[in-house]
mmCIF file of C-alpha atoms in Angstrom:
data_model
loop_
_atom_site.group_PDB
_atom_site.id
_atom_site.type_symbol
_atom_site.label_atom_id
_atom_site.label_comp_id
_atom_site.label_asym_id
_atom_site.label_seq_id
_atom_site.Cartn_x
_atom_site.Cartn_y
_atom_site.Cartn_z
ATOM 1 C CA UNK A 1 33.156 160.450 108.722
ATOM 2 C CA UNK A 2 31.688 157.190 110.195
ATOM 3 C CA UNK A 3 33.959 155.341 107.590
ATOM 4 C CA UNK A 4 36.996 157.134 108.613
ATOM 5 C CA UNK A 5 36.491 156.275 111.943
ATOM 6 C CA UNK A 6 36.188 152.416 111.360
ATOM 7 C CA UNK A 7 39.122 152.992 109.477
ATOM 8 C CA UNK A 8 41.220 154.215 112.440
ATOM 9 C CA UNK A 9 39.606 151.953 114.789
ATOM 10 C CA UNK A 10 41.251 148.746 112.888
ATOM 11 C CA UNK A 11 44.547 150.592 112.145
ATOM 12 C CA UNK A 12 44.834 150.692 116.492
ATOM 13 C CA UNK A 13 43.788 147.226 116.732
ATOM 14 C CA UNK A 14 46.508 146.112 113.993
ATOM 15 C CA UNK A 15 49.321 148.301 116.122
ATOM 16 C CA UNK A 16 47.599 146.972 119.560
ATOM 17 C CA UNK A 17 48.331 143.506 118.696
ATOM 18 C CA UNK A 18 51.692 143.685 116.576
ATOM 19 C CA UNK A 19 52.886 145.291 119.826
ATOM 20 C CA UNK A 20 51.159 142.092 121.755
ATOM 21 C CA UNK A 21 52.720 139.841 119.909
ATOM 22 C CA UNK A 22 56.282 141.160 119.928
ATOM 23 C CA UNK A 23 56.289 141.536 123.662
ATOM 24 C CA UNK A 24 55.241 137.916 123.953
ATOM 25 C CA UNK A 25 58.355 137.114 122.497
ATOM 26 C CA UNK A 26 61.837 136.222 124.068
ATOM 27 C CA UNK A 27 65.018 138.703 123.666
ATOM 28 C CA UNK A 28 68.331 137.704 123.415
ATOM 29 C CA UNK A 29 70.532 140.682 124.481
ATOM 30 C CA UNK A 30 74.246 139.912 125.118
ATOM 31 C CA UNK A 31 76.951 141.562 127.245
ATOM 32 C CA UNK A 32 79.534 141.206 124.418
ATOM 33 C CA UNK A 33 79.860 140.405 120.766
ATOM 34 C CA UNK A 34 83.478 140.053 120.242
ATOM 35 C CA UNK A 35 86.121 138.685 122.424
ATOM 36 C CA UNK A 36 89.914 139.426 121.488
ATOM 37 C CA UNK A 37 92.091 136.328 123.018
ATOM 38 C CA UNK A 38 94.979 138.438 121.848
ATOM 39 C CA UNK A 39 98.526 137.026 121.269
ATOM 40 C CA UNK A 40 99.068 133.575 123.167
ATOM 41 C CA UNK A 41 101.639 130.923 122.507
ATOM 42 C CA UNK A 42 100.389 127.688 120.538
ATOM 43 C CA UNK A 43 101.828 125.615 123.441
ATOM 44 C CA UNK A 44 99.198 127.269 126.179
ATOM 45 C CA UNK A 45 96.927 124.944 124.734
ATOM 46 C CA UNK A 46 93.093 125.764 124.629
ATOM 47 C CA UNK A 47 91.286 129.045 125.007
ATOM 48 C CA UNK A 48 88.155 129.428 126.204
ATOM 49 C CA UNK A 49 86.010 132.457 126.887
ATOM 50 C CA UNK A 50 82.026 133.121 127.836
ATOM 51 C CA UNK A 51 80.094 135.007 126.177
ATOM 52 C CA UNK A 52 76.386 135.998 128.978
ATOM 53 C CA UNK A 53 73.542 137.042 127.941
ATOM 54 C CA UNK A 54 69.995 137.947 129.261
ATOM 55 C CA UNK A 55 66.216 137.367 128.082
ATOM 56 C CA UNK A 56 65.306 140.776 127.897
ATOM 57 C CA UNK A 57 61.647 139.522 126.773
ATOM 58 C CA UNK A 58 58.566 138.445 128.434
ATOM 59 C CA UNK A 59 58.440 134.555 127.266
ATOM 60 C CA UNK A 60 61.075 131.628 128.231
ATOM 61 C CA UNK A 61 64.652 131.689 125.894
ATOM 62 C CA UNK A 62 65.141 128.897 124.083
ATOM 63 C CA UNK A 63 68.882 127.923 122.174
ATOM 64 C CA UNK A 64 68.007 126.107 119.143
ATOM 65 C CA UNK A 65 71.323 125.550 117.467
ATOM 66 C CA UNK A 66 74.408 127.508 118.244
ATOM 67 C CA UNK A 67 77.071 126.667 114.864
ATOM 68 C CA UNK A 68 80.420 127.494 114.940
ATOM 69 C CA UNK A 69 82.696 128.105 111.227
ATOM 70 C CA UNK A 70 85.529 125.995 111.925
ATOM 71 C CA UNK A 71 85.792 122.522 113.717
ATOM 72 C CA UNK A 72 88.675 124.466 116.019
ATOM 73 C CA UNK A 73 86.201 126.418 117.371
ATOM 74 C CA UNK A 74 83.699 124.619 120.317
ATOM 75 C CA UNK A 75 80.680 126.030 121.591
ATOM 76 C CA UNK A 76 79.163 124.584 124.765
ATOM 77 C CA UNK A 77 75.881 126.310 125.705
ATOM 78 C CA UNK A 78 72.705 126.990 127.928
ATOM 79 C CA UNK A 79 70.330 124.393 127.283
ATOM 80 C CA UNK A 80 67.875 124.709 129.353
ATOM 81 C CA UNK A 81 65.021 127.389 129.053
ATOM 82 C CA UNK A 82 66.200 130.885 130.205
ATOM 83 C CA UNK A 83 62.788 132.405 132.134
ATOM 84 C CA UNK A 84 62.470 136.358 131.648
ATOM 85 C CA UNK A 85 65.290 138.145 133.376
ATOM 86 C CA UNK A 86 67.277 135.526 133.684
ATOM 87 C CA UNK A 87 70.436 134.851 131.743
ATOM 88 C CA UNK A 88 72.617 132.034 130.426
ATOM 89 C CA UNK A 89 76.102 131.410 128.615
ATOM 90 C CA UNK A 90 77.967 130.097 125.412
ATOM 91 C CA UNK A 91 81.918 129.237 126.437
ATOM 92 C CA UNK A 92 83.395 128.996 122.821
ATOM 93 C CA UNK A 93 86.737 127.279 122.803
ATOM 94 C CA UNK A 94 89.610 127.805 120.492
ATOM 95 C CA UNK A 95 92.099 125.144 119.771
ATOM 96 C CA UNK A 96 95.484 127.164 118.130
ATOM 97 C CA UNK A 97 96.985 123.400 117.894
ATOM 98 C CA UNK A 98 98.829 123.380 114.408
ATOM 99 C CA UNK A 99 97.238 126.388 113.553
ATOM 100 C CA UNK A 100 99.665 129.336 113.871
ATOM 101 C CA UNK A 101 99.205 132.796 112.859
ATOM 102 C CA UNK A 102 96.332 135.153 113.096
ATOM 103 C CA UNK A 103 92.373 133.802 113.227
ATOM 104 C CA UNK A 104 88.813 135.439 113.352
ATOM 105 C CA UNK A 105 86.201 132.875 113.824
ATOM 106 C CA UNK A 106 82.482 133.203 114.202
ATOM 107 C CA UNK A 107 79.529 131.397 115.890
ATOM 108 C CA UNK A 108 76.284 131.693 114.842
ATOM 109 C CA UNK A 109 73.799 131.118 117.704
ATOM 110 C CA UNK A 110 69.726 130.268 116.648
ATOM 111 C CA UNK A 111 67.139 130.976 119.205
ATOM 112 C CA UNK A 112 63.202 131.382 119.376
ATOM 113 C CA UNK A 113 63.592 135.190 120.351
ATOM 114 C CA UNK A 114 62.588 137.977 118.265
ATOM 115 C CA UNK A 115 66.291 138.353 117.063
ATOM 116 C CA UNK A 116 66.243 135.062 116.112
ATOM 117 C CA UNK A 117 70.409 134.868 114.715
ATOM 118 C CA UNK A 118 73.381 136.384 116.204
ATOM 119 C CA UNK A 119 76.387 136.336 115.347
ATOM 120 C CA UNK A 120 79.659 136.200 117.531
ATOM 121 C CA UNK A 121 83.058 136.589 117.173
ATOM 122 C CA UNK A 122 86.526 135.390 118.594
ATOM 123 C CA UNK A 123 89.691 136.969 117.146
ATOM 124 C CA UNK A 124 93.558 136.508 118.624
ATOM 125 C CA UNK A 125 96.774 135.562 117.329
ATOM 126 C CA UNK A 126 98.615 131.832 118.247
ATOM 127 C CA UNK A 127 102.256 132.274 118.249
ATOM 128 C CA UNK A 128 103.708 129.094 116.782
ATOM 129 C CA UNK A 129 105.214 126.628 119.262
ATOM 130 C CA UNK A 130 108.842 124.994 119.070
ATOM 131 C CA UNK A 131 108.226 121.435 117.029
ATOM 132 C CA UNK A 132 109.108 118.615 118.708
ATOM 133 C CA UNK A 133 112.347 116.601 117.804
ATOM 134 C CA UNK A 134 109.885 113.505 116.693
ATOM 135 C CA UNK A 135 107.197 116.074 114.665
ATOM 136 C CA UNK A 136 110.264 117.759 112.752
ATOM 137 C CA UNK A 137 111.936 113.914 112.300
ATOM 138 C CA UNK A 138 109.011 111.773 112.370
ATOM 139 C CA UNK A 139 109.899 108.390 110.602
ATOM 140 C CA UNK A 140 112.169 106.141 112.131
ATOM 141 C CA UNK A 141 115.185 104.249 110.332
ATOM 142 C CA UNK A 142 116.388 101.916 113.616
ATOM 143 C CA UNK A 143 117.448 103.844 116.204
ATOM 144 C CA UNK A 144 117.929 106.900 113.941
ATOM 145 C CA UNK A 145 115.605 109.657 113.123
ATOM 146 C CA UNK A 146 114.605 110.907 109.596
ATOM 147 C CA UNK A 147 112.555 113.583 107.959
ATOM 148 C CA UNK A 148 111.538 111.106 105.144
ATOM 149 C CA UNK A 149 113.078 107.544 104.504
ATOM 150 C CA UNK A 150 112.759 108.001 100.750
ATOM 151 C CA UNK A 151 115.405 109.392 98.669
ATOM 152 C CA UNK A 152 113.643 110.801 94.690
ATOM 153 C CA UNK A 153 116.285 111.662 92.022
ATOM 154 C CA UNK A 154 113.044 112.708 90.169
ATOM 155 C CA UNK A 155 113.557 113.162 86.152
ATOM 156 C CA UNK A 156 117.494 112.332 85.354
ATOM 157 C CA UNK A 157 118.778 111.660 81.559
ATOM 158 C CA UNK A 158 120.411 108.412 81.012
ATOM 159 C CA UNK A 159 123.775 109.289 81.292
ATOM 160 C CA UNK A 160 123.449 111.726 84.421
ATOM 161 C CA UNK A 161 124.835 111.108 87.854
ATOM 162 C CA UNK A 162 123.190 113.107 90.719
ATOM 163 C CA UNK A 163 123.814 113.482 94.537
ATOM 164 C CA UNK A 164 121.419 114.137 97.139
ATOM 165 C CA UNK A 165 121.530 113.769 100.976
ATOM 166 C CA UNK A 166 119.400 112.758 104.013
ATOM 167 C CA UNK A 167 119.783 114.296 106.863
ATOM 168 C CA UNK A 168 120.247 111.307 109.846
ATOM 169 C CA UNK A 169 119.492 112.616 113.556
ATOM 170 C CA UNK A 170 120.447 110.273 116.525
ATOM 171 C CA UNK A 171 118.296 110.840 119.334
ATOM 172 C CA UNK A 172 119.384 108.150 121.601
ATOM 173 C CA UNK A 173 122.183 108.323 124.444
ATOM 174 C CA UNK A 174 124.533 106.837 122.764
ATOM 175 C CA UNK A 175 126.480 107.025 119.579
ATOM 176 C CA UNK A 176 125.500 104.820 116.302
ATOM 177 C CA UNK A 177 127.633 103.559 113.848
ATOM 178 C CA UNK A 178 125.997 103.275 110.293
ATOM 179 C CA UNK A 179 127.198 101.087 107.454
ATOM 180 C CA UNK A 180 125.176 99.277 105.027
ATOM 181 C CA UNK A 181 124.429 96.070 104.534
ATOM 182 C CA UNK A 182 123.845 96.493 100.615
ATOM 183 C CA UNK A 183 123.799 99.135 98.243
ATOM 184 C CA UNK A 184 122.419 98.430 94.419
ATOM 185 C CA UNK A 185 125.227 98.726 92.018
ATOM 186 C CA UNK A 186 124.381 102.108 90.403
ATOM 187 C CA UNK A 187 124.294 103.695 93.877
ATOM 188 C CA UNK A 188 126.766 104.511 95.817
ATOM 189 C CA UNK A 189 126.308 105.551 99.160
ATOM 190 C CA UNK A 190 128.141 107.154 102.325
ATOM 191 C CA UNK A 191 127.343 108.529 105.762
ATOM 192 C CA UNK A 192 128.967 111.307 107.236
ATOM 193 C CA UNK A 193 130.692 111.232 109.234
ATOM 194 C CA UNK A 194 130.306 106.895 109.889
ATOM 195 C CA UNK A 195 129.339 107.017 114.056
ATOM 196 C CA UNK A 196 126.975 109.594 114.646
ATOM 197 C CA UNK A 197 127.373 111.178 118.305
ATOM 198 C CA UNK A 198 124.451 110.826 120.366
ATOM 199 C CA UNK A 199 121.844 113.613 120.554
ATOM 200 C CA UNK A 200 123.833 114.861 117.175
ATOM 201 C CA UNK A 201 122.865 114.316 113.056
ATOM 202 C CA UNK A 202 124.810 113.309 110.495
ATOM 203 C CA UNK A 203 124.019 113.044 106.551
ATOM 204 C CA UNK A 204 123.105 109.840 104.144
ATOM 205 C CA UNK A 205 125.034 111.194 100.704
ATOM 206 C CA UNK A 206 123.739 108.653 97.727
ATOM 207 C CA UNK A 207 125.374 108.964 94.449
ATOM 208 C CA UNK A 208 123.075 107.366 91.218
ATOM 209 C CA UNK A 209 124.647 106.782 88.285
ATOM 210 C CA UNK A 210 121.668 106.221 85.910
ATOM 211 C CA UNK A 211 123.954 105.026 82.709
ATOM 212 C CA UNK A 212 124.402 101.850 85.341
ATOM 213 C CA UNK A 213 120.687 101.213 86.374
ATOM 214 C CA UNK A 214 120.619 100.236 82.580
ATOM 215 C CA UNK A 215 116.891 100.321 82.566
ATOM 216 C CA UNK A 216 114.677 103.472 80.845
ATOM 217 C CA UNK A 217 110.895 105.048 83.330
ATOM 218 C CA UNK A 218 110.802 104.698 86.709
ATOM 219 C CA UNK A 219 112.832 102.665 88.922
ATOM 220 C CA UNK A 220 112.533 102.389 92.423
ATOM 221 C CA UNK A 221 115.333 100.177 94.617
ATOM 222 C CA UNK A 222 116.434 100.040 98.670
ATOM 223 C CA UNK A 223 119.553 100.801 100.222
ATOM 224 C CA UNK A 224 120.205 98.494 103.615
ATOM 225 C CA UNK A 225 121.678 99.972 106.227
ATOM 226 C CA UNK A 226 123.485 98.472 109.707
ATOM 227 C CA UNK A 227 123.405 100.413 112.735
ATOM 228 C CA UNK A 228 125.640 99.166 114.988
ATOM 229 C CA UNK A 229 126.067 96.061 113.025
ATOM 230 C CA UNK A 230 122.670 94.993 112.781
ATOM 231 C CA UNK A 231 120.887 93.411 110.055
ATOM 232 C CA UNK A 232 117.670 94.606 110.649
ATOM 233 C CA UNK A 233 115.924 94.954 106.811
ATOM 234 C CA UNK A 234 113.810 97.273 108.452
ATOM 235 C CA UNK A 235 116.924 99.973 108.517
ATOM 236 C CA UNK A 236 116.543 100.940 104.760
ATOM 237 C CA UNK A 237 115.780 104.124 102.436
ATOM 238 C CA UNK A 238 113.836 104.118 99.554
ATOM 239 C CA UNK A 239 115.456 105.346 96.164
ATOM 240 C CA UNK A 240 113.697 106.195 93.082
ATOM 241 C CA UNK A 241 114.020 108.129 89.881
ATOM 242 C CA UNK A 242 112.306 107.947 86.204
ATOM 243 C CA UNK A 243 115.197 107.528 83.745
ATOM 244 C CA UNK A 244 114.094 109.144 80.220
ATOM 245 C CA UNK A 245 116.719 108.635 76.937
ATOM 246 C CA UNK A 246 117.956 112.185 75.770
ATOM 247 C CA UNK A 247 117.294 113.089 72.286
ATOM 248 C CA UNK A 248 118.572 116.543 72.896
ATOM 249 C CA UNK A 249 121.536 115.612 70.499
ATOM 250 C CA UNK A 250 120.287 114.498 67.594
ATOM 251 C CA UNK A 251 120.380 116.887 64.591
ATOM 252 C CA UNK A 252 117.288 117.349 62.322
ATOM 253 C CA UNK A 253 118.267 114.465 59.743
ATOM 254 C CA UNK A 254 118.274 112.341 62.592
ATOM 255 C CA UNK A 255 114.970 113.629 64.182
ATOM 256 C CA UNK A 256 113.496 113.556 60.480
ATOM 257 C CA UNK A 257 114.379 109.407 60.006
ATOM 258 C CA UNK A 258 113.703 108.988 63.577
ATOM 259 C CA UNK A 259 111.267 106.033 64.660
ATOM 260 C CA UNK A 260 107.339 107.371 65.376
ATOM 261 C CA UNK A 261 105.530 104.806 67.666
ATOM 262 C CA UNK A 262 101.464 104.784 67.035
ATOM 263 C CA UNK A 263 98.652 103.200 68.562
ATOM 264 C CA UNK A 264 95.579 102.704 66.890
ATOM 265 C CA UNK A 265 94.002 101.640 70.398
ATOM 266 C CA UNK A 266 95.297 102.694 74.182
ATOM 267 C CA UNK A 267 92.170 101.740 75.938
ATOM 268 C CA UNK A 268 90.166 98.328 76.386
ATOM 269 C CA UNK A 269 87.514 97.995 78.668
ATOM 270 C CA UNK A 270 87.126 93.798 79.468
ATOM 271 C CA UNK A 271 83.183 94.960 80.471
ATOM 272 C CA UNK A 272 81.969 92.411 83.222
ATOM 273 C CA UNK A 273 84.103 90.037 84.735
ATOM 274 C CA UNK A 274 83.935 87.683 87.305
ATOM 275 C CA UNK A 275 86.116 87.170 90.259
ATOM 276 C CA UNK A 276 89.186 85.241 89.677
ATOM 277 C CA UNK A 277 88.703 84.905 85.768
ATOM 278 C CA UNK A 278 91.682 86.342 83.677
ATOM 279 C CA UNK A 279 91.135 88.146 80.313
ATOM 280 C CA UNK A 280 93.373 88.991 77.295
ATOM 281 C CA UNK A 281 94.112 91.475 75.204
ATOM 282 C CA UNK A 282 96.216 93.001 72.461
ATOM 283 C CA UNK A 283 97.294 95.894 71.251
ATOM 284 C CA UNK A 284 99.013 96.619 68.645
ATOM 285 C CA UNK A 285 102.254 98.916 68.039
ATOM 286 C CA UNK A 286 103.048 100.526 64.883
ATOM 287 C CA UNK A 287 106.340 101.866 63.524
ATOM 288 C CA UNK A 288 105.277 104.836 61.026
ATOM 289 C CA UNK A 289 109.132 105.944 61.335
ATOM 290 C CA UNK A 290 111.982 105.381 59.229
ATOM 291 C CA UNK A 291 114.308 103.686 61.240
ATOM 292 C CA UNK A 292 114.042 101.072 64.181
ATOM 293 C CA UNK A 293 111.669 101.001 66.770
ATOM 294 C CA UNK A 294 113.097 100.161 70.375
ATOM 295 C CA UNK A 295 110.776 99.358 72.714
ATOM 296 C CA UNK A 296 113.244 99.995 75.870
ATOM 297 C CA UNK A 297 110.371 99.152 78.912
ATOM 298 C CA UNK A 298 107.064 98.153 79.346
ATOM 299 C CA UNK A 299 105.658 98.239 83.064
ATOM 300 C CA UNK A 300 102.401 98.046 84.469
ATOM 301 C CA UNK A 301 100.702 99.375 87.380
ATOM 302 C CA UNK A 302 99.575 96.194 89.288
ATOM 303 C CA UNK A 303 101.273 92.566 89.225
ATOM 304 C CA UNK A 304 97.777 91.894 88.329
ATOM 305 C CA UNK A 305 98.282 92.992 84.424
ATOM 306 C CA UNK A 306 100.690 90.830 82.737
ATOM 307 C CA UNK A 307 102.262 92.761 79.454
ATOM 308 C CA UNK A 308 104.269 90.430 76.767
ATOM 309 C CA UNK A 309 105.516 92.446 73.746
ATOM 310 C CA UNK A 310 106.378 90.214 70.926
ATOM 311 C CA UNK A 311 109.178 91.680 69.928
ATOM 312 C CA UNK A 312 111.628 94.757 71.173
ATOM 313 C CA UNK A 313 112.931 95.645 68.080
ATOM 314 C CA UNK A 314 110.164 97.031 65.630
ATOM 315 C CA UNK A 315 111.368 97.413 61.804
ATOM 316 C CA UNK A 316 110.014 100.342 59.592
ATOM 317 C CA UNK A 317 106.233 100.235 58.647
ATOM 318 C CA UNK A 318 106.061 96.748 60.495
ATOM 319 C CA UNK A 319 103.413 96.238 63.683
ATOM 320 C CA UNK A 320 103.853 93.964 66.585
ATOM 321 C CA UNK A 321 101.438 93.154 69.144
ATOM 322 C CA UNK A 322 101.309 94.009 72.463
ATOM 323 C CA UNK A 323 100.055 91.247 74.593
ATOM 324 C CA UNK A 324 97.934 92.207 78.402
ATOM 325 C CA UNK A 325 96.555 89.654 80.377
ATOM 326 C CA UNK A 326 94.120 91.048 83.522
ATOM 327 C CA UNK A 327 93.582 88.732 86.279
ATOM 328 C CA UNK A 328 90.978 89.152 88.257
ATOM 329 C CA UNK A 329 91.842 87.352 91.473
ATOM 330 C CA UNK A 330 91.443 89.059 94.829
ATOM 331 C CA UNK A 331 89.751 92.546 92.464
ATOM 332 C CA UNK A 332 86.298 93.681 93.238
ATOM 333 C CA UNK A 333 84.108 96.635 91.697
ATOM 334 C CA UNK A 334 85.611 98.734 89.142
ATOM 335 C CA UNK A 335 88.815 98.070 88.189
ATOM 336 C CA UNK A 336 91.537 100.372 85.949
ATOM 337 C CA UNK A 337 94.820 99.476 85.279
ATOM 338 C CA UNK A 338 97.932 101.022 82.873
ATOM 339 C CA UNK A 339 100.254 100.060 81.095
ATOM 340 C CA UNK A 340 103.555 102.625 80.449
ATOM 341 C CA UNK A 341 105.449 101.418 77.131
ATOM 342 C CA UNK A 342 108.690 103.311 76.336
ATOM 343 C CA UNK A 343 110.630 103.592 72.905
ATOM 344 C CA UNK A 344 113.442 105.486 71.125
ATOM 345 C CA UNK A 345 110.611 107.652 69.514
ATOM 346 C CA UNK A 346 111.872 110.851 70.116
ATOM 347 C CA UNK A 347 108.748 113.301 69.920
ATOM 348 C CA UNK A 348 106.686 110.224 71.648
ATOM 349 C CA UNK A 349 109.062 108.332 74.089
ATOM 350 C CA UNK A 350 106.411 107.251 76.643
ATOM 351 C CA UNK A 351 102.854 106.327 76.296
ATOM 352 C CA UNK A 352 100.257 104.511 78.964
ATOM 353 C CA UNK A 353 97.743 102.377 77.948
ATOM 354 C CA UNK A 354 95.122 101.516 79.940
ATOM 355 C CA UNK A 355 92.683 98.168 80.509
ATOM 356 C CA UNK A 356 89.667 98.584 82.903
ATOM 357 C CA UNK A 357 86.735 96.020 83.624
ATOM 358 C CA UNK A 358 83.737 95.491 86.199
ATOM 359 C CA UNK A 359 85.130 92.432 88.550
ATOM 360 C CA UNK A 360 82.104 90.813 90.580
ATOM 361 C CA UNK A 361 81.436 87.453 92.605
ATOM 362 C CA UNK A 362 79.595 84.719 91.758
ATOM 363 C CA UNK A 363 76.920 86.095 94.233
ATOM 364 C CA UNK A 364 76.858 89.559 92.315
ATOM 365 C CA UNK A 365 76.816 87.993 89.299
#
């Protein structure tokens, strides 16, 4: 009997104390959760909204951290110590800019009370605002507006002739009249229509004829233009395309004696070099075909790497070498450059080779 009684004597002190110790605790008890902005235009800008609470507990409130999941949501809080009974605030800010549509956010507030984590929650909808004329046009060609100032035929055969056009906007208060100050030869290029009203758009319509470019990969060139009969360089678009020979005519005799381009290396690593030095290397390019190798292009990625083939025209079972020289000047830290050969191999028409090194200064070094 005596033991049972000890027993129940410490099970009361264990409760007397638990309850001791939680009412010396802070409570953080707020009015609302959730807040619902609703729907609101993009272009009102800002939300904001406060979210009170109260220490419901019998020790001082302290706000340790209060998180947010998204850098468009901003919390601003109570820092200072909130004494029992009294209460304090979090204003959470939403920022809809460039973010349209529908959003549920939440904001996870730390705090010495007994709850120690809450979590709240903003919801609403941001109706998407009316783009600006410069946001829906934003690079400039002279006085006219553009969406891009770079014109990509992308992938075309040898022999095909594309158009595209670019959409010109004049956003000025008076009309412009565009001709060009110099087209490349393969292009051809018009504007319709020639004087483009103010406050109206007109079109760019370039024509490339890639049998004239007379060049096989990619090949990038400028058309000038003159507004008003200015000869600013700056007025130019950018034109580009990647020219590839079509083998989709050749029967299976053709494909069978066809030339086969191999490498027996496509990657050299110089290792450590210092600034400024230059390095060589060769590869070496092997016809395994039956017929004439063509090497139609070789172009490398930086005017750094100098490539010298020794020949263009590769017999059956011969090799030539493929000459790269790296220079170093103005490089620092690890360096990795390519090389993009292209031949009449049908099944292998373009391969990249690459050169890399470790370029440091004298001081490194």
């Amino acid at each position: 009997m005596k033991r049972i009684l000890q027993m129940i004597t410490v099970f009361a002190l264990v409760i007397a104390v638990t309850n001791a110790f939680a009412q010396g605790k802070a409570k953080i008890v707020f009015d609302e959760l959730e807040h619902d902005f609703g729907n609101f235009k993009e272009a009102e800008g800002v939300q904001k909204t406060s979210f009170k609470f109260t220490n419901r507990g019998e020790t001082p409130l302290v706000l340790n951290n209060v998180r947010a999941s998204c850098g468009c949501t901003t919390p601003r809080w109570t820092k200072e110590p909130v004494a029992p009974g009294g209460e304090g605030e979090i204003i959470v800010s939403y920022d809809p800019k460039n973010r349209p549509g529908s959003f549920n956010k939440s904001v996870t507030v730390q705090s010495n009370a007994e709850n120690s984590t809450v979590v709240l929650r903003i919801t609403g909808s941001a109706q998407q605002r009316e783009k600006t004329l410069a946001e829906l046009y934003p690079r400039k060609v002279g006085a006219l507006r553009v969406k891009t100032n770079h014109i990509s035929f992308s992938r075309m055969k040898e022999k095909d002739i594309e158009t595209k056009e670019l959409e010109l906007v004049n956003d000025t208060d008076s009309p412009v009249k565009v001709g060009f100050r110099s087209v490349p030869g393969h292009l051809t290029a018009k504007v319709e229509p020639e004087t483009i009203p103010a406050h109206e758009t007109g079109k760019l319509l370039v024509t490339y004829d890639a049998e004239k470019v007379n060049t096989f990969g990619f090949a990038s060139h400028r058309i000038y233009l003159s507004l008003d009969g200015s000869n600013d360089y700056k007025s130019s678009i950018g034109i580009s395309a990647t020219i590839e020979e079509d083998f989709s005519n050749l029967t299976s005799e053709q494909l069978a004696n066809a030339p086969v381009a191999n490498y027996p290396e496509k990657a050299f690593d110089f290792g450590e070099m210092t600034q400024g030095e230059k390095k060589e290397h060769t590869f070496t390019l092997k016809n395994e075909g039956k017929s004439d190798l063509i090497i139609r292009n070789v172009r490398s990625s930086c005017g750094c790497t100098a490539v010298a083939p020794a020949k263009k025209v590769i017999a059956a079972g011969e090799t030539a070498p493929i000459k790269v020289t790296f220079d170093s000047r103005g490089k620092r830290g690890r360096q990795s450059k390519s090389i993009t050969v292209i031949t009449n191999d049908p099944k292998n028409p373009t391969t990249t080779l690459r050169i890399s090194s470790n370029v440091v200064t004298t001081t490194e070094s």
